[in-house]
CSV table of N, CA and C in Angstrom, one decimal:
chain,number,residue,atom,x,y,z
A,14,TRP,N,-24.2,9.9,-23.0
A,14,TRP,CA,-23.3,8.2,-23.1
A,14,TRP,C,-22.1,8.5,-23.7
A,15,GLY,N,-21.3,9.6,-23.5
A,15,GLY,CA,-19.9,9.8,-23.7
A,15,GLY,C,-18.9,8.6,-23.0
A,16,LEU,N,-19.1,8.2,-22.0
A,16,LEU,CA,-18.5,7.3,-21.2
A,16,LEU,C,-18.4,6.1,-21.9
A,17,LEU,N,-19.7,5.5,-22.6
A,17,LEU,CA,-19.8,4.3,-23.3
A,17,LEU,C,-19.2,4.5,-24.4
A,18,ASP,N,-19.0,5.7,-25.1
A,18,ASP,CA,-18.3,6.0,-26.4
A,18,ASP,C,-17.0,5.8,-26.1
A,19,LEU,N,-16.4,6.2,-24.8
A,19,LEU,CA,-14.7,6.2,-24.6
A,19,LEU,C,-14.4,4.5,-24.1
A,20,GLY,N,-15.5,4.0,-23.8
A,20,GLY,CA,-15.2,2.6,-23.4
A,20,GLY,C,-14.9,2.3,-21.9
A,21,VAL,N,-15.6,3.4,-21.1
A,21,VAL,CA,-15.7,3.4,-19.9
A,21,VAL,C,-16.9,2.7,-19.1
A,22,ASN,N,-16.5,1.9,-18.3
A,22,ASN,CA,-18.1,1.4,-17.7
A,22,ASN,C,-18.2,2.7,-16.8
A,23,PRO,N,-19.5,3.1,-16.7
A,23,PRO,CA,-20.0,4.2,-15.7
A,23,PRO,C,-20.1,3.7,-14.6
A,24,VAL,N,-20.4,2.5,-14.3
A,24,VAL,CA,-20.4,2.1,-12.7
A,24,VAL,C,-19.2,2.0,-11.9
A,25,ALA,N,-18.3,2.0,-12.7
A,25,ALA,CA,-16.9,2.0,-12.3
A,25,ALA,C,-16.7,3.5,-11.6
A,26,LEU,N,-17.6,4.4,-11.7
A,26,LEU,CA,-17.0,5.5,-11.0
A,26,LEU,C,-17.9,5.7,-10.1
A,27,VAL,N,-19.0,4.9,-9.7
A,27,VAL,CA,-20.2,4.8,-8.6
A,27,VAL,C,-19.4,4.3,-7.3
A,28,ARG,N,-19.4,5.2,-6.2
A,28,ARG,CA,-18.9,4.7,-4.8
A,28,ARG,C,-20.1,5.0,-4.2
A,29,VAL,N,-20.4,3.8,-3.4
A,29,VAL,CA,-21.7,3.7,-2.5
A,29,VAL,C,-21.1,4.1,-1.1
A,30,LYS,N,-21.6,5.1,-0.5
A,30,LYS,CA,-21.1,5.3,1.1
A,30,LYS,C,-21.6,4.2,1.9
A,31,GLY,N,-20.3,3.9,2.8
A,31,GLY,CA,-20.7,2.6,3.8
A,31,GLY,C,-20.6,1.4,3.4
A,32,ILE,N,-20.5,1.1,2.0
A,32,ILE,CA,-20.2,0.0,1.6
A,32,ILE,C,-19.2,-1.0,1.7
A,33,SER,N,-18.1,-0.4,2.5
A,33,SER,CA,-16.9,-0.8,2.3
A,33,SER,C,-16.5,-1.1,4.1
A,34,ARG,N,-17.3,-0.9,4.8
A,34,ARG,CA,-17.3,-0.9,6.3
A,34,ARG,C,-16.9,-2.2,6.5
A,35,ARG,N,-16.1,-2.6,7.6
A,35,ARG,CA,-15.3,-3.7,7.9
A,35,ARG,C,-16.6,-4.5,8.7
A,36,GLN,N,-16.7,-5.7,8.8
A,36,GLN,CA,-17.6,-6.5,9.7
A,36,GLN,C,-17.0,-7.0,10.8
A,37,THR,N,-15.7,-7.2,10.8
A,37,THR,CA,-14.7,-7.7,12.0
A,37,THR,C,-13.6,-6.6,11.9
A,38,GLU,N,-13.1,-6.6,13.1
A,38,GLU,CA,-11.8,-6.1,13.7
A,38,GLU,C,-10.4,-6.5,12.9
A,39,PRO,N,-9.5,-5.6,12.6
A,39,PRO,CA,-8.4,-6.3,11.8
A,39,PRO,C,-7.6,-6.8,13.1
A,40,ARG,N,-6.8,-8.0,12.7
A,40,ARG,CA,-5.9,-8.6,13.7
A,40,ARG,C,-4.8,-7.5,14.2
A,41,ILE,N,-4.6,-7.3,15.5
A,41,ILE,CA,-3.6,-6.7,15.7
A,41,ILE,C,-2.2,-7.5,16.2
A,42,LEU,N,-0.9,-7.5,15.3
A,42,LEU,CA,0.0,-8.3,15.5
A,42,LEU,C,1.1,-7.5,16.3
A,43,ASN,N,1.9,-8.5,17.1
A,43,ASN,CA,3.0,-8.0,18.1
A,43,ASN,C,4.0,-8.0,17.0
A,44,SER,N,5.2,-7.2,17.5
A,44,SER,CA,6.6,-7.2,16.9
A,44,SER,C,7.1,-8.2,16.2
A,45,ASP,N,7.0,-9.3,17.1
A,45,ASP,CA,7.6,-10.7,16.6
A,45,ASP,C,6.8,-11.4,15.6
A,46,GLU,N,5.3,-11.0,15.6
A,46,GLU,CA,4.7,-11.5,14.5
A,46,GLU,C,4.7,-10.9,13.6
A,47,ILE,N,4.9,-9.7,13.6
A,47,ILE,CA,5.1,-8.7,12.3
A,47,ILE,C,6.4,-9.2,11.6
A,48,GLN,N,7.5,-9.3,12.5
A,48,GLN,CA,8.7,-9.9,11.8
A,48,GLN,C,8.6,-11.1,11.0
A,49,THR,N,7.6,-11.9,11.6
A,49,THR,CA,7.5,-13.6,11.3
A,49,THR,C,6.9,-13.2,9.7
A,50,LEU,N,5.8,-12.5,9.6
A,50,LEU,CA,4.9,-12.4,8.5
A,50,LEU,C,5.7,-11.5,7.4
A,51,ILE,N,6.7,-10.4,7.9
A,51,ILE,CA,7.3,-10.0,7.0
A,51,ILE,C,8.3,-10.9,6.2
A,52,SER,N,9.2,-11.7,7.1
A,52,SER,CA,10.2,-12.4,6.5
A,52,SER,C,9.5,-13.6,5.7
A,53,GLY,N,8.4,-14.0,5.5
A,53,GLY,CA,7.7,-14.6,4.8
A,53,GLY,C,7.4,-14.0,3.2
A,54,LEU,N,7.8,-12.8,3.2
A,54,LEU,CA,6.8,-12.4,2.0
A,54,LEU,C,7.9,-11.9,1.2
A,55,ALA,N,7.8,-12.2,-0.2
A,55,ALA,CA,8.5,-11.7,-1.3
A,55,ALA,C,8.4,-10.2,-1.7
A,56,GLU,N,9.5,-9.8,-2.6
A,56,GLU,CA,9.4,-8.5,-2.9
A,56,GLU,C,8.5,-8.7,-4.3
A,57,PRO,N,7.5,-7.4,-4.5
A,57,PRO,CA,7.5,-6.2,-3.9
A,57,PRO,C,6.6,-6.1,-2.6
A,58,CYS,N,5.9,-7.5,-2.3
A,58,CYS,CA,4.8,-7.0,-1.4
A,58,CYS,C,5.7,-6.9,0.1
A,59,ARG,N,6.8,-7.2,0.2
A,59,ARG,CA,7.6,-7.2,1.9
A,59,ARG,C,7.8,-5.5,1.8
A,60,THR,N,8.3,-5.0,0.7
A,60,THR,CA,8.4,-3.4,0.9
A,60,THR,C,7.2,-2.9,1.0
A,61,ALA,N,6.0,-3.5,0.4
A,61,ALA,CA,4.8,-2.6,0.2
A,61,ALA,C,4.2,-2.6,1.9
A,62,VAL,N,4.5,-3.6,2.5
A,62,VAL,CA,4.0,-4.0,3.8
A,62,VAL,C,4.9,-3.4,4.9
A,63,ILE,N,6.3,-3.0,4.7
A,63,ILE,CA,6.9,-2.3,5.6
A,63,ILE,C,6.6,-1.0,5.4
A,64,VAL,N,6.3,-0.2,4.0
A,64,VAL,CA,5.6,0.9,3.9
A,64,VAL,C,4.3,1.2,4.4
A,65,ALA,N,3.7,0.6,4.4
A,65,ALA,CA,2.1,0.4,5.1
A,65,ALA,C,2.3,0.6,6.4
A,66,LEU,N,3.4,-0.1,7.3
A,66,LEU,CA,3.6,-0.3,8.6
A,66,LEU,C,4.1,1.2,9.0
A,67,SER,N,5.0,1.5,8.3
A,67,SER,CA,6.1,2.6,8.5
A,67,SER,C,5.3,4.1,8.2
A,68,THR,N,4.4,4.5,7.7
A,68,THR,CA,3.7,5.5,7.1
A,68,THR,C,2.6,5.5,7.6
A,69,GLY,N,1.5,4.6,7.5
A,69,GLY,CA,0.2,4.6,7.7
A,69,GLY,C,-0.7,5.0,6.5
A,70,LEU,N,0.0,4.9,5.1
A,70,LEU,CA,-0.7,5.0,4.3
A,70,LEU,C,-1.9,3.9,3.9
A,71,ARG,N,-2.9,4.3,3.5
A,71,ARG,CA,-4.0,3.2,3.0
A,71,ARG,C,-3.3,2.6,2.0
A,72,CYS,N,-3.9,1.4,2.0
A,72,CYS,CA,-3.3,0.3,0.7
A,72,CYS,C,-3.8,1.1,-1.0
A,73,SER,N,-5.1,1.7,-0.9
A,73,SER,CA,-5.2,2.4,-2.0
A,73,SER,C,-4.0,3.3,-2.4
A,74,GLU,N,-3.6,4.3,-1.2
A,74,GLU,CA,-2.4,5.2,-1.5
A,74,GLU,C,-1.1,4.6,-1.9
A,75,LEU,N,-0.7,3.4,-1.2
A,75,LEU,CA,0.4,2.7,-1.3
A,75,LEU,C,0.2,2.3,-2.7
A,76,SER,N,-0.8,1.6,-3.1
A,76,SER,CA,-0.6,1.1,-4.4
A,76,SER,C,-0.5,2.2,-5.5
A,77,ALA,N,-0.5,3.4,-5.3
A,77,ALA,CA,-0.8,4.6,-6.4
A,77,ALA,C,0.6,5.4,-6.1
A,78,LEU,N,1.1,5.3,-5.3
A,78,LEU,CA,2.8,5.7,-5.3
A,78,LEU,C,3.7,5.9,-6.7
A,79,LYS,N,4.1,6.5,-7.3
A,79,LYS,CA,5.1,6.4,-8.4
A,79,LYS,C,6.3,7.2,-7.6
A,80,TRP,N,7.4,6.9,-8.4
A,80,TRP,CA,8.7,7.0,-7.8
A,80,TRP,C,8.9,8.7,-7.7
A,81,LEU,N,8.3,9.5,-8.8
A,81,LEU,CA,8.3,10.9,-8.8
A,81,LEU,C,7.8,11.3,-7.4
A,82,ASP,N,7.0,10.7,-6.5
A,82,ASP,CA,6.3,11.0,-5.4
A,82,ASP,C,7.4,11.5,-4.2
A,83,PHE,N,8.7,10.9,-4.7
A,83,PHE,CA,9.6,10.8,-3.4
A,83,PHE,C,10.4,12.1,-3.5
A,84,ASN,N,10.6,12.7,-2.4
A,84,ASN,CA,11.6,14.0,-2.3
A,84,ASN,C,12.5,13.3,-1.7
A,85,TRP,N,13.6,12.8,-2.3
A,85,TRP,CA,15.0,12.1,-1.3
A,85,TRP,C,15.6,13.2,-0.9
A,86,GLU,N,15.8,14.0,-1.1
A,86,GLU,CA,16.6,15.3,-0.5
A,86,GLU,C,15.9,15.8,1.0
A,87,GLN,N,14.6,16.0,1.0
A,87,GLN,CA,14.1,16.2,2.0
A,87,GLN,C,13.2,14.9,2.6
A,88,MET,N,13.5,13.8,2.3
A,88,MET,CA,13.1,12.7,2.8
A,88,MET,C,11.6,12.8,3.1
A,89,THR,N,10.7,13.0,2.1
A,89,THR,CA,9.5,13.1,2.2
A,89,THR,C,8.8,12.4,0.9
A,90,VAL,N,7.6,12.0,0.8
A,90,VAL,CA,6.7,11.4,0.3
A,90,VAL,C,5.6,12.2,0.0
A,91,LEU,N,5.2,12.7,-1.4
A,91,LEU,CA,4.0,13.3,-1.6
A,91,LEU,C,2.9,12.1,-1.7
A,92,VAL,N,1.7,12.1,-1.0
A,92,VAL,CA,0.7,11.4,-1.3
A,92,VAL,C,-0.1,11.9,-2.3
A,93,ARG,N,-0.2,11.8,-3.3
A,93,ARG,CA,-1.0,12.5,-4.5
A,93,ARG,C,-2.2,11.9,-5.1
A,94,ARG,N,-2.2,10.6,-4.9
A,94,ARG,CA,-3.5,10.0,-5.6
A,94,ARG,C,-3.7,8.6,-5.1
A,95,ALA,N,-4.9,7.8,-5.4
A,95,ALA,CA,-5.3,6.4,-4.7
A,95,ALA,C,-5.8,5.9,-5.7
A,96,ILE,N,-5.8,4.6,-5.5
A,96,ILE,CA,-6.4,3.6,-6.7
A,96,ILE,C,-7.3,2.9,-6.0
A,97,VAL,N,-8.5,2.8,-6.1
A,97,VAL,CA,-9.6,2.0,-5.8
A,97,VAL,C,-10.3,1.2,-6.7
A,98,ASP,N,-10.1,-0.1,-6.9
A,98,ASP,CA,-11.3,-0.9,-7.9
A,98,ASP,C,-10.5,-0.5,-9.5
A,99,GLY,N,-9.2,-0.4,-9.5
A,99,GLY,CA,-8.5,0.2,-10.6
A,99,GLY,C,-8.6,1.5,-11.2
A,100,VAL,N,-9.3,2.2,-10.6
A,100,VAL,CA,-9.6,3.9,-10.7
A,100,VAL,C,-8.8,4.5,-10.1
A,101,VAL,N,-8.1,5.3,-10.7
A,101,VAL,CA,-7.3,6.6,-10.1
A,101,VAL,C,-8.0,7.5,-9.6
A,102,GLY,N,-7.8,8.2,-8.2
A,102,GLY,CA,-8.5,9.3,-7.5
A,102,GLY,C,-8.2,10.2,-6.7
A,103,ASP,N,-8.7,10.8,-6.2
A,103,ASP,CA,-7.6,11.8,-5.3
A,103,ASP,C,-7.7,11.0,-3.7
A,104,VAL,N,-6.9,11.5,-3.0
A,104,VAL,CA,-6.4,10.9,-1.9
A,104,VAL,C,-7.6,11.3,-0.5
A,105,LYS,N,-7.7,10.8,0.4
A,105,LYS,CA,-8.8,11.4,1.6
A,105,LYS,C,-8.1,12.1,2.6
A,106,THR,N,-6.6,12.2,2.7
A,106,THR,CA,-6.1,12.7,3.6
A,106,THR,C,-5.2,14.1,3.1
A,107,LYS,N,-4.7,14.5,4.2
A,107,LYS,CA,-4.3,15.9,3.9
A,107,LYS,C,-2.8,16.2,3.6
A,108,TYR,N,-2.0,14.7,4.0
A,108,TYR,CA,-0.6,15.0,3.8
A,108,TYR,C,0.2,14.9,2.4
A,109,SER,N,-0.9,15.0,1.4
A,109,SER,CA,-0.7,15.2,-0.1
A,109,SER,C,0.1,16.8,-0.1
A,110,GLU,N,-0.2,17.7,0.3
A,110,GLU,CA,0.4,19.1,0.1
A,110,GLU,C,1.6,18.8,0.6
A,111,SER,N,2.0,18.7,2.1
A,111,SER,CA,3.0,19.0,2.4
A,111,SER,C,4.1,17.9,2.7
A,112,GLY,N,3.7,16.6,2.4
A,112,GLY,CA,4.7,15.3,2.1
A,112,GLY,C,4.7,14.6,3.7
A,113,LEU,N,4.7,13.6,3.3
A,113,LEU,CA,5.1,12.5,4.9
A,113,LEU,C,6.5,12.4,4.9
A,114,PRO,N,6.6,12.7,6.1
A,114,PRO,CA,8.5,12.4,6.5
A,114,PRO,C,8.9,10.8,6.2
A,115,LEU,N,9.9,10.6,5.9
A,115,LEU,CA,10.6,9.1,5.6
A,115,LEU,C,11.5,9.1,6.4
A,116,ASP,N,11.8,8.0,7.2
A,116,ASP,CA,12.7,7.6,8.4
A,116,ASP,C,14.0,7.3,7.4
A,117,PRO,N,15.2,7.5,7.3
A,117,PRO,CA,16.2,6.9,6.7
A,117,PRO,C,16.3,5.9,6.5
A,118,ALA,N,15.7,4.7,7.4
A,118,ALA,CA,16.1,2.9,7.3
A,118,ALA,C,14.7,2.8,6.3
A,119,LEU,N,13.8,3.6,6.3
A,119,LEU,CA,12.6,3.3,5.4
A,119,LEU,C,13.0,3.6,3.9
A,120,ALA,N,14.0,4.8,3.7
A,120,ALA,CA,14.3,5.1,2.4
A,120,ALA,C,15.0,4.1,2.1
A,121,GLU,N,16.0,3.6,2.7
A,121,GLU,CA,17.0,2.5,2.3
A,121,GLU,C,16.3,1.4,1.7
A,122,ILE,N,15.3,1.0,2.5
A,122,ILE,CA,14.2,-0.2,1.8
A,122,ILE,C,13.7,0.2,0.6
A,123,LEU,N,13.3,1.5,0.4
A,123,LEU,CA,12.5,1.8,-0.8
A,123,LEU,C,13.9,1.8,-1.8
A,124,PHE,N,14.8,2.4,-1.5
A,124,PHE,CA,16.3,2.1,-2.4
A,124,PHE,C,16.5,1.0,-3.2
A,125,THR,N,16.6,0.1,-1.7
A,125,THR,CA,17.1,-1.2,-2.2
A,125,THR,C,15.9,-2.0,-3.2
A,126,TRP,N,14.7,-1.5,-3.2
A,126,TRP,CA,13.6,-2.1,-4.0
A,126,TRP,C,13.8,-1.5,-5.2
A,127,LYS,N,14.1,-0.1,-5.3
A,127,LYS,CA,14.3,0.5,-6.7
A,127,LYS,C,15.3,-0.2,-7.4
A,128,ARG,N,16.2,-0.3,-6.7
A,128,ARG,CA,17.4,-1.1,-7.4
A,128,ARG,C,17.0,-2.4,-8.4
A,129,ALA,N,15.9,-3.2,-7.4
A,129,ALA,CA,15.8,-4.4,-7.7
A,129,ALA,C,14.6,-4.5,-8.8
A,130,SER,N,13.9,-3.5,-8.7
A,130,SER,CA,12.6,-3.3,-10.0
A,130,SER,C,13.2,-2.9,-11.3
A,131,GLN,N,12.2,-3.6,-12.3
A,131,GLN,CA,12.3,-3.4,-13.5
A,131,GLN,C,11.9,-2.0,-13.9
A,132,PHE,N,11.1,-1.2,-13.1
A,132,PHE,CA,10.3,-0.2,-13.5
A,132,PHE,C,10.9,1.1,-12.5
A,133,VAL,N,11.7,1.8,-13.0
A,133,VAL,CA,12.6,2.7,-11.9
A,133,VAL,C,12.5,4.0,-12.5
A,134,GLN,N,11.9,4.4,-13.7
A,134,GLN,CA,11.7,5.7,-14.1
A,134,GLN,C,10.6,6.6,-13.3
A,135,GLU,N,10.6,8.1,-13.3
A,135,GLU,CA,9.9,8.5,-12.3
A,135,GLU,C,8.8,8.6,-12.6
A,136,GLY,N,8.2,8.5,-13.5
A,136,GLY,CA,6.7,8.3,-13.8
A,136,GLY,C,6.1,6.6,-13.5
A,137,ASP,N,7.3,5.8,-13.3
A,137,ASP,CA,6.8,4.5,-13.1
A,137,ASP,C,6.2,4.3,-11.4
A,138,TRP,N,5.3,3.4,-11.6
A,138,TRP,CA,4.7,3.0,-10.1
A,138,TRP,C,5.5,2.0,-9.4
A,139,VAL,N,5.6,2.4,-8.1
A,139,VAL,CA,6.5,1.9,-7.2
A,139,VAL,C,6.5,0.5,-7.1
A,140,PHE,N,5.2,0.4,-7.3
A,140,PHE,CA,5.1,-1.4,-7.0
A,140,PHE,C,4.3,-1.9,-8.6
A,141,ALA,N,4.9,-1.8,-9.6
A,141,ALA,CA,4.3,-1.6,-10.5
A,141,ALA,C,4.5,-3.3,-11.0
A,142,SER,N,2.8,-3.4,-11.8
A,142,SER,CA,2.4,-5.0,-12.0
A,142,SER,C,3.5,-5.6,-13.3
A,143,PRO,N,4.3,-6.2,-13.1
A,143,PRO,CA,5.1,-7.0,-14.4
A,143,PRO,C,4.2,-7.7,-15.4
A,144,GLN,N,3.1,-8.1,-14.8
A,144,GLN,CA,2.0,-8.6,-15.9
A,144,GLN,C,1.4,-7.7,-16.7
A,145,LYS,N,1.6,-6.3,-16.4
A,145,LYS,CA,0.6,-5.6,-16.9
A,145,LYS,C,1.9,-4.4,-17.8
A,146,ALA,N,2.9,-5.0,-17.7
A,146,ALA,CA,4.2,-4.5,-18.4
A,146,ALA,C,4.4,-3.0,-17.5
A,147,GLY,N,4.1,-3.1,-16.1
A,147,GLY,CA,4.3,-1.7,-15.4
A,147,GLY,C,3.6,-0.3,-15.9
A,148,GLU,N,2.4,-0.8,-16.5
A,148,GLU,CA,1.7,0.4,-16.8
A,148,GLU,C,0.8,0.5,-15.5
A,149,LEU,N,0.2,-0.4,-14.8
A,149,LEU,CA,-0.5,-0.5,-13.8
A,149,LEU,C,0.1,-0.7,-12.7
A,150,PRO,N,-0.5,-0.4,-11.4
A,150,PRO,CA,0.5,-0.9,-10.3
A,150,PRO,C,-0.2,-2.5,-10.1
A,151,LEU,N,0.2,-2.9,-8.8
A,151,LEU,CA,-0.1,-4.3,-8.6
A,151,LEU,C,-1.5,-4.0,-7.9
A,152,ARG,N,-2.4,-4.8,-7.8
A,152,ARG,CA,-3.3,-4.6,-7.1
A,152,ARG,C,-3.3,-5.2,-5.6
A,153,SER,N,-3.5,-4.1,-4.6
A,153,SER,CA,-3.2,-4.9,-3.3
A,153,SER,C,-4.1,-6.0,-2.7
A,154,SER,N,-5.1,-5.9,-3.6
A,154,SER,CA,-6.1,-7.3,-3.1
A,154,SER,C,-5.5,-8.4,-3.7
A,155,LYS,N,-4.6,-8.3,-4.8
A,155,LYS,CA,-3.8,-9.4,-5.5
A,155,LYS,C,-2.8,-9.6,-4.2
A,156,MET,N,-2.1,-8.8,-4.1
A,156,MET,CA,-0.8,-8.8,-2.7
A,156,MET,C,-1.5,-9.5,-1.5
A,157,LEU,N,-2.4,-9.1,-1.3
A,157,LEU,CA,-3.3,-9.6,-0.1
A,157,LEU,C,-3.5,-11.5,-0.1
A,158,GLU,N,-4.1,-11.4,-1.1
A,158,GLU,CA,-4.8,-12.8,-1.4
A,158,GLU,C,-3.5,-13.7,-1.6
A,159,ASP,N,-2.3,-13.6,-2.7
A,159,ASP,CA,-1.2,-14.1,-3.2
A,159,ASP,C,0.1,-13.9,-2.3
A,160,GLN,N,0.5,-13.5,-1.6
A,160,GLN,CA,1.1,-13.2,-0.7
A,160,GLN,C,0.9,-13.2,0.9
A,161,ILE,N,0.2,-12.2,1.3
A,161,ILE,CA,0.1,-11.7,2.7
A,161,ILE,C,-0.8,-12.8,3.5
A,162,LYS,N,-2.0,-13.4,3.0
A,162,LYS,CA,-2.6,-14.4,3.6
A,162,LYS,C,-1.8,-15.6,3.5
A,163,PRO,N,-1.2,-16.0,3.0
A,163,PRO,CA,-0.5,-17.3,2.9
A,163,PRO,C,0.7,-17.2,3.7
A,164,ALA,N,1.4,-16.1,3.9
A,164,ALA,CA,2.4,-15.7,4.8
A,164,ALA,C,1.8,-15.9,6.4
A,165,ALA,N,0.7,-15.3,6.4
A,165,ALA,CA,0.1,-15.1,7.7
A,165,ALA,C,-0.4,-16.6,7.9
A,166,LYS,N,-0.7,-17.3,7.1
A,166,LYS,CA,-0.7,-18.7,7.4
A,166,LYS,C,-0.1,-19.7,7.8
A,167,ALA,N,1.3,-19.3,6.9
A,167,ALA,CA,2.4,-20.2,7.2
A,167,ALA,C,3.0,-19.6,8.5
A,168,ALA,N,2.6,-18.6,9.0
A,168,ALA,CA,3.1,-18.1,10.3
A,168,ALA,C,2.1,-18.4,11.6
A,169,GLU,N,1.2,-19.0,11.3
A,169,GLU,CA,-0.2,-19.3,12.3
A,169,GLU,C,-0.6,-17.9,12.7
A,170,LEU,N,-0.9,-17.1,11.7
A,170,LEU,CA,-1.4,-15.9,12.0
A,170,LEU,C,-2.8,-15.6,11.1
A,171,VAL,N,-3.5,-16.6,11.2
A,171,VAL,CA,-4.3,-16.8,10.0
A,171,VAL,C,-5.9,-15.7,10.3
A,172,GLU,N,-6.2,-15.6,11.0
A,172,GLU,CA,-7.7,-15.1,11.0
A,172,GLU,C,-7.3,-13.5,11.4
A,173,GLY,N,-8.2,-12.8,10.7
A,173,GLY,CA,-8.4,-11.2,10.6
A,173,GLY,C,-7.1,-10.4,10.0
A,174,ILE,N,-6.2,-11.1,9.2
A,174,ILE,CA,-5.2,-10.4,8.4
A,174,ILE,C,-5.6,-9.5,7.3
A,175,GLY,N,-5.3,-8.5,6.9
A,175,GLY,CA,-5.6,-7.8,6.0
A,175,GLY,C,-4.7,-6.3,6.2
A,176,TRP,N,-4.8,-5.5,5.0
A,176,TRP,CA,-4.3,-4.2,4.9
A,176,TRP,C,-4.3,-3.2,6.3
A,177,HIS,N,-5.6,-3.5,7.0
A,177,HIS,CA,-5.9,-2.6,8.1
A,177,HIS,C,-5.0,-3.2,9.4
A,178,THR,N,-4.5,-4.4,9.0
A,178,THR,CA,-3.5,-5.0,10.1
A,178,THR,C,-2.3,-4.1,10.3
A,179,PHE,N,-1.9,-3.4,9.3
A,179,PHE,CA,-0.7,-2.7,9.3
A,179,PHE,C,-0.6,-1.0,9.6
A,180,SER,N,-1.9,-0.6,9.9
A,180,SER,CA,-2.2,0.5,10.4
A,180,SER,C,-1.4,0.9,11.8
A,181,PRO,N,-0.4,2.0,11.6
A,181,PRO,CA,0.5,2.2,12.8
A,181,PRO,C,-0.4,2.5,14.2
A,182,HIS,N,-1.8,2.9,14.1
A,182,HIS,CA,-2.4,3.3,15.3
A,182,HIS,C,-2.8,1.8,16.1
A,183,LEU,N,-3.0,0.8,15.3
A,183,LEU,CA,-3.4,-0.3,15.8
A,183,LEU,C,-2.1,-0.9,16.5
A,184,LEU,N,-0.7,-0.9,15.9
A,184,LEU,CA,0.6,-1.2,16.5
A,184,LEU,C,0.7,-0.6,17.6
A,185,LEU,N,0.3,0.8,17.9
A,185,LEU,CA,0.5,1.5,19.1
A,185,LEU,C,-0.4,0.9,20.1
A,186,HIS,N,-1.7,0.9,19.5
A,186,HIS,CA,-2.6,0.4,20.4
A,186,HIS,C,-2.2,-0.8,21.3
A,187,ALA,N,-1.7,-1.7,20.4
A,187,ALA,CA,-1.3,-2.9,20.8
A,187,ALA,C,-0.2,-3.1,22.0
A,188,ALA,N,0.8,-2.2,21.6
A,188,ALA,CA,1.9,-1.9,22.6
A,188,ALA,C,1.4,-1.1,23.8
A,189,SER,N,0.6,0.0,23.8
A,189,SER,CA,0.0,0.4,24.8
A,189,SER,C,-0.9,-0.8,25.9
A,190,THR,N,-1.3,-1.5,25.1
A,190,THR,CA,-2.3,-2.2,26.1
A,190,THR,C,-1.5,-3.5,26.6
A,191,ARG,N,-0.2,-3.9,26.3
A,191,ARG,CA,0.4,-4.8,26.5
A,191,ARG,C,1.5,-4.7,28.1
A,192,GLY,N,1.4,-3.2,28.1
A,192,GLY,CA,1.9,-2.9,29.4
A,192,GLY,C,3.2,-2.3,29.3
């Protein structure tokens, strides 16, 4: 009963295999659609989507980034943690050890966001929630519902938009099938 004594809901620690399977395939966007969508997003969601498009990070990994995860001299980011349903845990991928390379243009976008953010200390979340005084990151589901889906609707890209839409392998597939 130690978890209950600590005020932790034990059900929050349960993960059911296969429960998060998508029922529909994510929408594949072309470069014009991506530009239109990004132009309709406010910060920090705009930067989060660009980082997702550029790195292939899962939304759980993206939400869990802290400024200390970036090595600006080596132009890499270490993916050390993931957040699922508000619970910080391990990552599913292997690039947490070696670091993921950062393109200089992406690094500049991140620097621009850092200069605009009120949460810039090394231990701060890159996409910190101002409503939670920076103690927690923004929830990826909240960014999706509050910004991404409305921007997609405004751009007439309504169906199937979600975080998986920004997976680079889907974008490469889209480019290769267009000839």
